[in-house]
Structure formats: C-alpha cells, structure tokens
Amino acid sequence: MDPHRRIRIGLALGSGSARGWSHVGVIRALLRAGIEPDLVCGSSIGALVGAAYAAGQIDRMERWVASLTRQGVMSLIDLKLSAGMIEGRKLVDYFRAHFEDAGIEALARPYACVATELDTGREVWLRDGPVIDAVRASIAMPGLFTPAQRDGRLLVDGGLVNPVPVSLCRAMGADVVIAVDLNWDLVGRRSRPSPSLYAEPTESPEAEAEAEAAAQEPGRRRGLDALWRRLWPASDGPPALPMPSMLGVLTASLNIMQVRITNSRMAGEPADVVIRPRVSGIGPLDFHRGELAMAEGLRAAEHALPLLRELLA
C-alpha cells in the first residue's frame, strides 16, 4: 500500500436482531473519536444500521431507536402465517415514508449488504438498487420474516452465510476493517448477562423471592440429583429435565448456529479490530430496549479505541 495514501476504513456490522441497535452506539463512539469509516457493510440488522450511517442519517436513526416502545414495535408487525410470521410490508412502508431512498449508488458513503439465496444457499452481495429493498432482503430471518423477492430470486437473512461481512468490506477496498460481532457471547457461560447491566427492578418482595430461588436452582438441582442417587442407587437416575418451550429451543438453536458460523467465517477472514458488545441479555425481539443496546455498543467501542488509534496512526 502506498504510504502516502490515506488508509481506507471499512465497518462490518454483524447480524443479531434487536441486539443490533448496539451498532448505533459503536458508530457514535467512533465518530466522537474522530474515526469516520469510509465504507460500511452489513448483515441482517447490521444492514439496516449501516444504511443509516451511509446515508448520513445515523443521528436520526439514534433518535428513532431511543423512542421505540413495545407498543411501537408491535405497530410495525404485520402477521402472515405463510413462509414467515411477519410479512414486513408495514416496516418497509414506514421506512419509505420517513427516509428518502435514492438508491445505494446515491448514498454518501459506499455501502453493501449481505443476503442469502434461499434456493441455492449462495451468499448474495447487494450493492445497487433501492436501499430499503436491499435491507429488507438482508433482515429476512427465516421463520420470522417472509423471504424477499429480487431479480427473480427469493432472498433471506444474510446472517445465515456471513454474519459479520468482513470479506465484503475487503472486496470493496477497505485497508482496515472494524468488525462488530454481536454473537460472540450467546452460547455457554459467557452468555449470562451482567446483573449490573441488564437486571431490571423487581416489582414486589414476592418477585424478588422468585428471582432468588431461580438463581439458586442449579445448586439445588445438583443436591437433589445426589440425594436421588443415594436413596435409589440402582435406579435410572433422576427424572428427565424439564423441556423448554418451542420458542426457547428455536432461539437456542439459532444462537448456536450464529456463533458457529461467525467463528468459522471470522477465523478465515479476520478483521483488524473486532468490537464485541455484551448484549446477550437482550432478546432477539427486544427492539424496544434500544437505549440499553446503544449504551453497550458505545462502551465496547470506546474500549477498542486505543488499538484503533494505533492501527490508524
């Protein structure tokens, strides 16, 4: 690379459903530090936030995310129990009414997002055409959103194939890639949220007692298991574990998939700096908890600033 040429910074914003509002906090921290990514690529929710940054609308996006309530989120949902629970037309119509869309080519900064072709499983890079249509394809989580249609193809969530699109940033000419990984702590012991960060006040002494009992449950279960083996050593052991809900199984399974795919892709296509907000305590549909997610994104990005400044010096 020419030592006299300015370093081109790429920002790869990863998938993560409602956890993706933390991307807004990451961008805010970078801009405050005087670091302005020259191009941005996104997958799933990262495609949405990335489009706002590329359009110069991140301040507006921040205000909108902070204003979201549970009722406001529900008002954007149009149920359609065919190929997905949500059709997405209300969401698309909302963005068309509130954000000008002159096309990806007209954005203030280079932008692209990732989707997955449903029939073939191919990774699709969306780099032209209407911004809202590209974002709609990238966020089409299977089972939740109906697939998007583009150029005669059915497209679904980009997180299925490339959850953190570092490779797309490189292809678009980034010298240094800043990646934001929202999936790193979804599975295993690290996924337990920090009480100081995520705990919500209980509403009554009874609720506090229930929370304390739940916290002690793993230890009690081990004690009951030991007692069972002592009383009935020849038996088949304690009763079967209680089954989680269908939604719980689906969410846990998707988390495992996202973590595995993210780790695999980033091992082969490493970023120069990886920012990892601790947002596993935010559920995939907790879009009304935007202020919490943005605050954690801001904190995680500020923690990475010394390394970034060293790379960009």
Tab-separated table of C-alpha atoms in Angstrom:
chain	number	residue	atom	x	y	z
A	1	MET	CA	0.000	0.000	0.000
A	2	ASP	CA	1.221	3.490	-0.875
A	3	PRO	CA	2.437	5.040	2.414
A	4	HIS	CA	1.159	8.434	1.259
A	5	ARG	CA	-2.357	7.187	0.562
A	6	ARG	CA	-4.968	7.679	3.234
A	7	ILE	CA	-5.994	4.469	4.983
A	8	ARG	CA	-9.477	3.402	3.895
A	9	ILE	CA	-11.565	2.228	6.848
A	10	GLY	CA	-14.331	-0.337	6.435
A	11	LEU	CA	-17.015	-1.081	9.020
A	12	ALA	CA	-18.567	-4.572	9.064
A	13	LEU	CA	-21.776	-4.601	11.104
A	14	GLY	CA	-22.937	-8.060	12.131
A	15	SER	CA	-26.278	-9.780	12.467
A	16	GLY	CA	-28.062	-10.048	15.803
A	17	SER	CA	-31.726	-8.994	15.643
A	18	ALA	CA	-32.563	-6.476	18.410
A	19	ARG	CA	-29.011	-6.671	19.733
A	20	GLY	CA	-28.067	-4.803	16.567
A	21	TRP	CA	-29.123	-1.466	17.984
A	22	SER	CA	-25.724	-1.572	19.694
A	23	HIS	CA	-24.263	-0.790	16.247
A	24	VAL	CA	-25.619	2.738	16.650
A	25	GLY	CA	-23.617	3.137	19.867
A	26	VAL	CA	-20.491	1.772	18.179
A	27	ILE	CA	-20.776	4.297	15.356
A	28	ARG	CA	-21.411	7.112	17.830
A	29	ALA	CA	-18.206	6.242	19.737
A	30	LEU	CA	-16.154	6.105	16.540
A	31	LEU	CA	-17.411	9.470	15.328
A	32	ARG	CA	-16.771	11.090	18.694
A	33	ALA	CA	-13.190	9.831	18.486
A	34	GLY	CA	-12.776	11.332	15.026
A	35	ILE	CA	-12.819	7.950	13.279
A	36	GLU	CA	-15.166	8.030	10.271
A	37	PRO	CA	-15.424	4.729	8.379
A	38	ASP	CA	-15.171	5.311	4.636
A	39	LEU	CA	-17.444	2.414	3.732
A	40	VAL	CA	-19.889	0.193	5.565
A	41	CYS	CA	-21.200	-3.318	5.012
A	42	GLY	CA	-23.922	-5.016	6.993
A	43	SER	CA	-25.645	-8.311	7.529
A	44	SER	CA	-29.244	-8.508	8.795
A	45	ILE	CA	-29.789	-5.776	11.427
A	46	GLY	CA	-26.287	-4.543	10.582
A	47	ALA	CA	-27.550	-3.829	7.065
A	48	LEU	CA	-30.241	-1.530	8.465
A	49	VAL	CA	-27.954	0.459	10.768
A	50	GLY	CA	-25.215	0.509	8.134
A	51	ALA	CA	-27.598	2.019	5.596
A	52	ALA	CA	-28.473	4.808	8.029
A	53	TYR	CA	-24.776	5.601	8.516
A	54	ALA	CA	-24.033	5.504	4.773
A	55	ALA	CA	-26.935	7.876	4.169
A	56	GLY	CA	-25.716	10.349	6.794
A	57	GLN	CA	-28.788	9.615	8.903
A	58	ILE	CA	-27.248	7.987	11.986
A	59	ASP	CA	-28.422	10.826	14.283
A	60	ARG	CA	-31.962	10.326	13.083
A	61	MET	CA	-31.662	6.573	13.494
A	62	GLU	CA	-30.396	7.040	17.048
A	63	ARG	CA	-33.383	9.192	17.983
A	64	TRP	CA	-35.815	6.724	16.433
A	65	VAL	CA	-34.275	3.714	18.180
A	66	ALA	CA	-34.325	5.516	21.540
A	67	SER	CA	-38.021	6.349	21.050
A	68	LEU	CA	-39.152	2.775	20.319
A	69	THR	CA	-41.566	1.262	22.793
A	70	ARG	CA	-43.003	-2.229	22.931
A	71	GLN	CA	-46.257	-0.875	21.511
A	72	GLY	CA	-44.398	0.987	18.773
A	73	VAL	CA	-42.596	-2.160	17.719
A	74	MET	CA	-45.854	-4.120	17.639
A	75	SER	CA	-47.424	-1.474	15.394
A	76	LEU	CA	-44.826	-2.282	12.703
A	77	ILE	CA	-45.603	-6.007	12.705
A	78	ASP	CA	-47.995	-7.475	10.131
A	79	LEU	CA	-48.636	-11.134	10.851
A	80	LYS	CA	-48.682	-13.514	7.898
A	81	LEU	CA	-48.580	-17.197	8.738
A	82	SER	CA	-47.148	-18.222	5.374
A	83	ALA	CA	-43.393	-18.552	4.698
A	84	GLY	CA	-42.836	-16.409	7.795
A	85	MET	CA	-44.654	-14.863	10.736
A	86	ILE	CA	-44.152	-11.263	9.561
A	87	GLU	CA	-44.712	-10.022	6.022
A	88	GLY	CA	-42.622	-6.884	6.584
A	89	ARG	CA	-44.759	-4.586	4.431
A	90	LYS	CA	-45.580	-2.266	7.352
A	91	LEU	CA	-41.893	-1.915	8.204
A	92	VAL	CA	-40.943	-1.221	4.586
A	93	ASP	CA	-43.774	1.302	4.191
A	94	TYR	CA	-42.642	3.056	7.377
A	95	PHE	CA	-39.098	3.486	6.112
A	96	ARG	CA	-40.261	4.598	2.674
A	97	ALA	CA	-42.393	7.291	4.349
A	98	HIS	CA	-39.713	8.521	6.765
A	99	PHE	CA	-36.419	8.053	4.904
A	100	GLU	CA	-35.516	9.222	1.415
A	101	ASP	CA	-34.291	6.343	-0.752
A	102	ALA	CA	-32.461	7.434	-3.886
A	103	GLY	CA	-30.677	4.106	-4.228
A	104	ILE	CA	-27.473	2.572	-2.923
A	105	GLU	CA	-25.459	4.293	-5.633
A	106	ALA	CA	-26.551	7.724	-4.331
A	107	LEU	CA	-25.575	7.173	-0.692
A	108	ALA	CA	-23.000	9.496	0.847
A	109	ARG	CA	-20.640	6.565	1.509
A	110	PRO	CA	-20.092	3.227	-0.245
A	111	TYR	CA	-22.471	0.619	1.155
A	112	ALA	CA	-23.383	-3.011	0.601
A	113	CYS	CA	-25.224	-5.713	2.490
A	114	VAL	CA	-25.441	-9.490	2.511
A	115	ALA	CA	-28.420	-11.754	1.842
A	116	THR	CA	-28.789	-15.484	1.243
A	117	GLU	CA	-30.414	-17.031	-1.829
A	118	LEU	CA	-32.998	-19.425	-0.434
A	119	ASP	CA	-32.950	-21.982	-3.254
A	120	THR	CA	-29.175	-22.397	-3.510
A	121	GLY	CA	-27.792	-21.136	-0.190
A	122	ARG	CA	-25.478	-18.785	-2.085
A	123	GLU	CA	-24.188	-15.614	-0.447
A	124	VAL	CA	-25.521	-12.583	-2.308
A	125	TRP	CA	-23.906	-9.148	-2.142
A	126	LEU	CA	-26.404	-6.311	-2.672
A	127	ARG	CA	-24.555	-3.244	-3.927
A	128	ASP	CA	-27.095	-1.396	-6.086
A	129	GLY	CA	-30.780	-0.636	-6.344
A	130	PRO	CA	-33.170	0.665	-3.687
A	131	VAL	CA	-31.651	0.738	-0.204
A	132	ILE	CA	-34.853	-0.328	1.545
A	133	ASP	CA	-35.300	-3.356	-0.709
A	134	ALA	CA	-31.720	-4.471	-0.052
A	135	VAL	CA	-32.143	-4.077	3.701
A	136	ARG	CA	-35.470	-5.930	3.616
A	137	ALA	CA	-33.737	-8.898	1.965
A	138	SER	CA	-30.844	-8.894	4.418
A	139	ILE	CA	-33.084	-8.883	7.521
A	140	ALA	CA	-35.442	-11.641	6.330
A	141	MET	CA	-34.798	-14.055	9.212
A	142	PRO	CA	-36.246	-17.470	8.272
A	143	GLY	CA	-39.427	-18.256	10.147
A	144	LEU	CA	-39.843	-14.644	11.251
A	145	PHE	CA	-39.909	-12.588	8.034
A	146	THR	CA	-41.185	-13.822	4.710
A	147	PRO	CA	-38.426	-14.070	2.068
A	148	ALA	CA	-37.771	-11.014	-0.090
A	149	GLN	CA	-38.017	-11.178	-3.871
A	150	ARG	CA	-35.303	-9.632	-6.022
A	151	ASP	CA	-34.317	-10.317	-9.629
A	152	GLY	CA	-36.397	-13.478	-9.713
A	153	ARG	CA	-34.788	-14.902	-6.575
A	154	LEU	CA	-36.016	-15.445	-3.035
A	155	LEU	CA	-33.606	-13.904	-0.538
A	156	VAL	CA	-33.393	-14.393	3.229
A	157	ASP	CA	-31.235	-13.234	6.142
A	158	GLY	CA	-27.572	-12.593	5.350
A	159	GLY	CA	-26.590	-13.870	8.785
A	160	LEU	CA	-27.131	-17.433	7.558
A	161	VAL	CA	-23.981	-17.292	5.443
A	162	ASN	CA	-21.927	-14.265	6.522
A	163	PRO	CA	-22.931	-12.879	9.936
A	164	VAL	CA	-20.088	-10.323	10.059
A	165	PRO	CA	-19.254	-9.319	6.453
A	166	VAL	CA	-15.531	-8.651	6.735
A	167	SER	CA	-14.952	-10.234	3.316
A	168	LEU	CA	-17.363	-7.792	1.676
A	169	CYS	CA	-15.545	-4.844	3.245
A	170	ARG	CA	-12.239	-6.149	1.880
A	171	ALA	CA	-13.765	-6.616	-1.572
A	172	MET	CA	-14.923	-3.001	-1.547
A	173	GLY	CA	-11.393	-1.769	-0.915
A	174	ALA	CA	-11.070	-1.398	2.858
A	175	ASP	CA	-7.481	-1.330	4.149
A	176	VAL	CA	-8.531	-1.622	7.799
A	177	VAL	CA	-11.736	-3.392	8.770
A	178	ILE	CA	-13.540	-2.764	12.046
A	179	ALA	CA	-15.948	-5.630	12.711
A	180	VAL	CA	-18.802	-5.659	15.221
A	181	ASP	CA	-19.632	-9.168	16.429
A	182	LEU	CA	-22.920	-9.466	18.334
A	183	ASN	CA	-22.893	-13.266	18.562
A	184	TRP	CA	-19.704	-13.994	20.479
A	185	ASP	CA	-21.301	-14.495	23.916
A	186	LEU	CA	-24.619	-16.135	23.006
A	187	VAL	CA	-23.661	-19.691	23.955
A	188	GLY	CA	-22.026	-21.042	27.109
A	189	ARG	CA	-21.144	-19.453	30.431
A	190	ARG	CA	-20.159	-16.149	28.865
A	191	SER	CA	-23.737	-15.646	27.666
A	192	ARG	CA	-25.002	-14.933	31.186
A	193	PRO	CA	-25.713	-11.188	31.355
A	194	SER	CA	-24.098	-8.975	33.933
A	195	PRO	CA	-26.656	-8.227	36.681
A	196	SER	CA	-25.481	-4.629	36.938
A	197	LEU	CA	-26.002	-4.090	33.228
A	198	TYR	CA	-29.183	-5.971	32.480
A	199	ALA	CA	-31.061	-6.507	35.736
A	200	GLU	CA	-34.467	-4.884	35.900
A	201	PRO	CA	-36.038	-3.913	39.266
A	202	THR	CA	-38.466	-6.465	40.620
A	203	GLU	CA	-41.970	-5.271	41.327
A	204	SER	CA	-42.592	-6.870	44.709
A	205	PRO	CA	-40.953	-8.858	47.545
A	206	GLU	CA	-42.583	-11.966	46.084
A	207	ALA	CA	-40.905	-11.320	42.731
A	208	GLU	CA	-37.561	-10.836	44.475
A	209	ALA	CA	-38.011	-14.158	46.281
A	210	GLU	CA	-38.803	-15.878	42.981
A	211	ALA	CA	-35.686	-14.377	41.370
A	212	GLU	CA	-33.509	-15.526	44.275
A	213	ALA	CA	-34.968	-19.027	44.083
A	214	ALA	CA	-34.286	-19.153	40.344
A	215	ALA	CA	-30.671	-18.124	40.916
A	216	GLN	CA	-30.223	-20.943	43.432
A	217	GLU	CA	-31.938	-23.552	41.257
A	218	PRO	CA	-28.776	-25.066	39.612
A	219	GLY	CA	-27.253	-25.790	43.040
A	220	ARG	CA	-30.498	-27.235	44.350
A	221	ARG	CA	-30.798	-29.464	41.306
A	222	ARG	CA	-27.320	-30.871	41.867
A	223	GLY	CA	-28.210	-31.546	45.509
A	224	LEU	CA	-31.426	-33.324	44.547
A	225	ASP	CA	-29.575	-35.403	41.974
A	226	ALA	CA	-27.058	-36.517	44.618
A	227	LEU	CA	-29.867	-37.341	47.049
A	228	TRP	CA	-31.676	-39.360	44.380
A	229	ARG	CA	-28.568	-41.432	43.652
A	230	ARG	CA	-28.040	-42.079	47.394
A	231	LEU	CA	-31.639	-43.201	48.002
A	232	TRP	CA	-32.039	-45.223	44.820
A	233	PRO	CA	-28.540	-46.204	43.658
A	234	ALA	CA	-29.827	-48.919	41.314
A	235	SER	CA	-32.365	-46.683	39.583
A	236	ASP	CA	-32.009	-44.973	36.250
A	237	GLY	CA	-31.305	-41.665	37.944
A	238	PRO	CA	-33.374	-38.532	38.496
A	239	PRO	CA	-36.412	-37.687	36.404
A	240	ALA	CA	-35.839	-36.198	32.969
A	241	LEU	CA	-35.020	-32.494	32.808
A	242	PRO	CA	-37.989	-30.207	32.132
A	243	MET	CA	-38.401	-29.400	28.454
A	244	PRO	CA	-38.004	-25.772	27.326
A	245	SER	CA	-40.644	-24.076	25.193
A	246	MET	CA	-40.639	-24.407	21.425
A	247	LEU	CA	-39.511	-20.786	21.132
A	248	GLY	CA	-36.733	-21.462	23.649
A	249	VAL	CA	-35.458	-24.414	21.631
A	250	LEU	CA	-35.618	-22.412	18.389
A	251	THR	CA	-33.811	-19.412	19.888
A	252	ALA	CA	-31.068	-21.548	21.450
A	253	SER	CA	-30.601	-23.449	18.189
A	254	LEU	CA	-30.329	-20.252	16.148
A	255	ASN	CA	-27.825	-18.888	18.666
A	256	ILE	CA	-25.632	-21.975	18.303
A	257	MET	CA	-25.783	-21.702	14.523
A	258	GLN	CA	-24.921	-17.997	14.549
A	259	VAL	CA	-21.957	-18.479	16.888
A	260	ARG	CA	-20.556	-21.382	14.856
A	261	ILE	CA	-20.911	-19.608	11.516
A	262	THR	CA	-19.495	-16.355	12.880
A	263	ASN	CA	-16.457	-18.066	14.390
A	264	SER	CA	-15.800	-20.016	11.204
A	265	ARG	CA	-16.073	-17.034	8.857
A	266	MET	CA	-14.021	-14.699	11.033
A	267	ALA	CA	-11.274	-17.292	11.500
A	268	GLY	CA	-10.780	-17.422	7.742
A	269	GLU	CA	-11.471	-13.726	7.126
A	270	PRO	CA	-10.168	-11.881	10.204
A	271	ALA	CA	-10.873	-8.238	10.828
A	272	ASP	CA	-8.198	-5.815	12.028
A	273	VAL	CA	-10.249	-4.809	15.063
A	274	VAL	CA	-13.255	-6.670	16.478
A	275	ILE	CA	-15.707	-4.874	18.752
A	276	ARG	CA	-17.799	-7.218	20.894
A	277	PRO	CA	-20.655	-5.588	22.813
A	278	ARG	CA	-22.063	-7.631	25.704
A	279	VAL	CA	-25.682	-7.801	24.565
A	280	SER	CA	-26.622	-11.456	25.056
A	281	GLY	CA	-29.101	-10.353	27.726
A	282	ILE	CA	-31.199	-8.624	25.055
A	283	GLY	CA	-33.691	-10.967	23.423
A	284	PRO	CA	-33.893	-11.240	19.622
A	285	LEU	CA	-37.197	-9.329	19.544
A	286	ASP	CA	-36.415	-6.774	22.284
A	287	PHE	CA	-36.306	-3.900	19.821
A	288	HIS	CA	-37.802	-1.621	22.488
A	289	ARG	CA	-34.572	-1.906	24.539
A	290	GLY	CA	-32.605	0.236	22.132
A	291	GLU	CA	-31.131	2.646	24.668
A	292	LEU	CA	-29.556	-0.226	26.593
A	293	ALA	CA	-28.133	-1.778	23.431
A	294	MET	CA	-26.742	1.529	22.182
A	295	ALA	CA	-25.098	2.236	25.536
A	296	GLU	CA	-23.348	-1.123	25.474
A	297	GLY	CA	-22.200	-0.577	21.886
A	298	LEU	CA	-20.750	2.778	22.916
A	299	ARG	CA	-18.910	1.183	25.857
A	300	ALA	CA	-17.481	-1.663	23.784
A	301	ALA	CA	-16.276	0.669	21.020
A	302	GLU	CA	-14.599	3.027	23.480
A	303	HIS	CA	-12.719	0.052	24.893
A	304	ALA	CA	-11.323	-0.664	21.394
A	305	LEU	CA	-10.251	2.910	20.634
A	306	PRO	CA	-6.594	2.592	21.791
A	307	LEU	CA	-5.983	-0.279	19.361
A	308	LEU	CA	-7.757	1.556	16.568
A	309	ARG	CA	-5.703	4.696	17.079
A	310	GLU	CA	-2.539	2.614	16.974
A	311	LEU	CA	-3.550	0.986	13.694
A	312	LEU	CA	-4.525	4.267	12.089
A	313	ALA	CA	-1.524	6.264	13.263
